Amino acid sequence: MPQVLYDSNAGDAVKKESKPVNHTSSDQSAEVMALNSTFESAENTGGMLSSFLIRPKGIHVAIQKSDEVILLLMRRHIITNIGWILTGLLMIIGPMALSFFPLLNSLPGNFQLMALLLWYLLTTGFILEQFLSWYFHVFIVTDRRIIDIDFLNLIYKNIASAKLYQIQDVTVVISGAIPSLFNYGNVLMQTAAATTQLEFEHIPNPKSVAKLLNELIAVSNKKQRI
Amino acid sequence: MNGVIAPDIIGLFSSETLWLVVKLAFLLAFGIYILFSIVVLVQIRQMIDTLNGQIDNFLKSIGLLHLLIAIGSFLLALVIL
């Protein structure tokens, strides 16, 4: 039966005749079993704004194959947003300082109003841009590969992926008091793919993620040998 | 006695002209912000194409609302300044 697939090489969605991949139940369950054994008591919390989602529902990546399963979707730990949240709050309450420092008093009333409006527009733009950068900068582990979607700002986007069997080394780095306290850090992967190094930055539970990756790599390598 | 007629430099900086320049500066700022809002909306759509989630419609609405507020602010500035 023909399937509509997204062909990343073609650049556009194309209709292709293809046979469904014979993903036996034991093949797929090996990855899920690895996931379940690593995160026995973990639950998805915080809904779609969570920075750690196990088997997330209702999420699809453009480069995802039709029978590829997303095992983990991660974002930078929520605590990494404290900087811009505090800056945003300061920008919101900043105009209250005008009662002590009357900087706008030399302007007529209508200009003062528009200056305030412009300030709050800039504040809104700043908060929105920071939130979007955090929300869309995701790290994904599927049953076949790892995907790193970098959306660092409004004009920079990079999508890198590597198949599990191409990962040669997994390193965890937790550096600093706050990352140690809140259990977040970086997982660095050396790969044999076109992108030789992928990094999951400031993700929650990095040691568990590294453990899962090692188990998935073992399963993937075993499949490659068969 | 030959007198040199100096240009009325001081007159160029009458309050009316000055506030007109300030108004144009505000309008320029709001105009640039509208462009920024358009970029934000386009990027939201592009990122949703890359990563579908459950709050896609909400994010698109926020982006659109943000753009409409920027346009409204520009028009407000045009009228009241």
Short mmCIF file of C-alpha atoms in Angstrom, two decimals, chain A residues 52 72-77 137-142 145-150 160-162 164 167 170-173 184-189 197-206 209-210 212-213 216:
data_model
loop_
_atom_site.label_atom_id
_atom_site.label_comp_id
_atom_site.label_asym_id
_atom_site.label_seq_id
_atom_site.Cartn_x
_atom_site.Cartn_y
_atom_site.Cartn_z
CA PHE A 52 11.34 15.79 29.99
CA LEU A 72 12.17 10.71 24.85
CA LEU A 73 11.65 14.37 24.12
CA MET A 74 13.77 16.71 26.17
CA ARG A 75 14.37 20.40 26.48
CA ARG A 76 16.79 22.40 28.56
CA HIS A 77 15.91 22.16 32.24
CA HIS A 137 15.08 23.72 21.08
CA VAL A 138 14.50 20.02 21.65
CA PHE A 139 16.48 16.83 21.94
CA ILE A 140 14.78 13.65 20.81
CA VAL A 141 15.61 9.99 21.24
CA THR A 142 13.67 7.62 19.02
CA ARG A 145 18.22 7.63 16.26
CA ILE A 146 18.86 10.77 18.17
CA ILE A 147 17.72 14.14 16.86
CA ASP A 148 18.93 17.55 17.96
CA ILE A 149 16.75 20.47 16.87
CA ASP A 150 18.56 23.72 17.59
CA ALA A 160 21.09 17.18 13.29
CA SER A 161 20.50 13.47 13.70
CA ALA A 162 22.49 10.30 14.04
CA LEU A 164 21.83 4.81 17.25
CA ILE A 167 26.99 6.53 18.27
CA VAL A 170 28.33 8.78 25.36
CA THR A 171 29.67 11.19 27.98
CA VAL A 172 27.76 12.92 30.78
CA VAL A 173 28.89 16.28 32.11
CA TYR A 184 20.62 18.52 34.91
CA GLY A 185 23.63 18.50 32.63
CA ASN A 186 25.00 17.75 29.19
CA VAL A 187 25.14 14.45 27.36
CA LEU A 188 27.82 14.47 24.71
CA MET A 189 27.77 11.86 21.95
CA GLN A 197 29.41 15.22 17.74
CA LEU A 198 25.96 15.84 19.13
CA GLU A 199 25.24 17.33 22.49
CA PHE A 200 22.09 17.35 24.59
CA GLU A 201 22.53 20.51 26.64
CA HIS A 202 21.22 21.16 30.14
CA ILE A 203 18.77 18.25 30.04
CA PRO A 204 17.15 16.75 33.14
CA ASN A 205 18.29 13.30 34.34
CA PRO A 206 21.40 13.20 32.15
CA VAL A 209 19.46 9.42 29.54
CA ALA A 210 23.04 8.24 29.00
CA LEU A 212 19.17 4.58 28.12
CA LEU A 213 21.31 5.58 25.15
CA LEU A 216 19.59 1.48 22.88
#
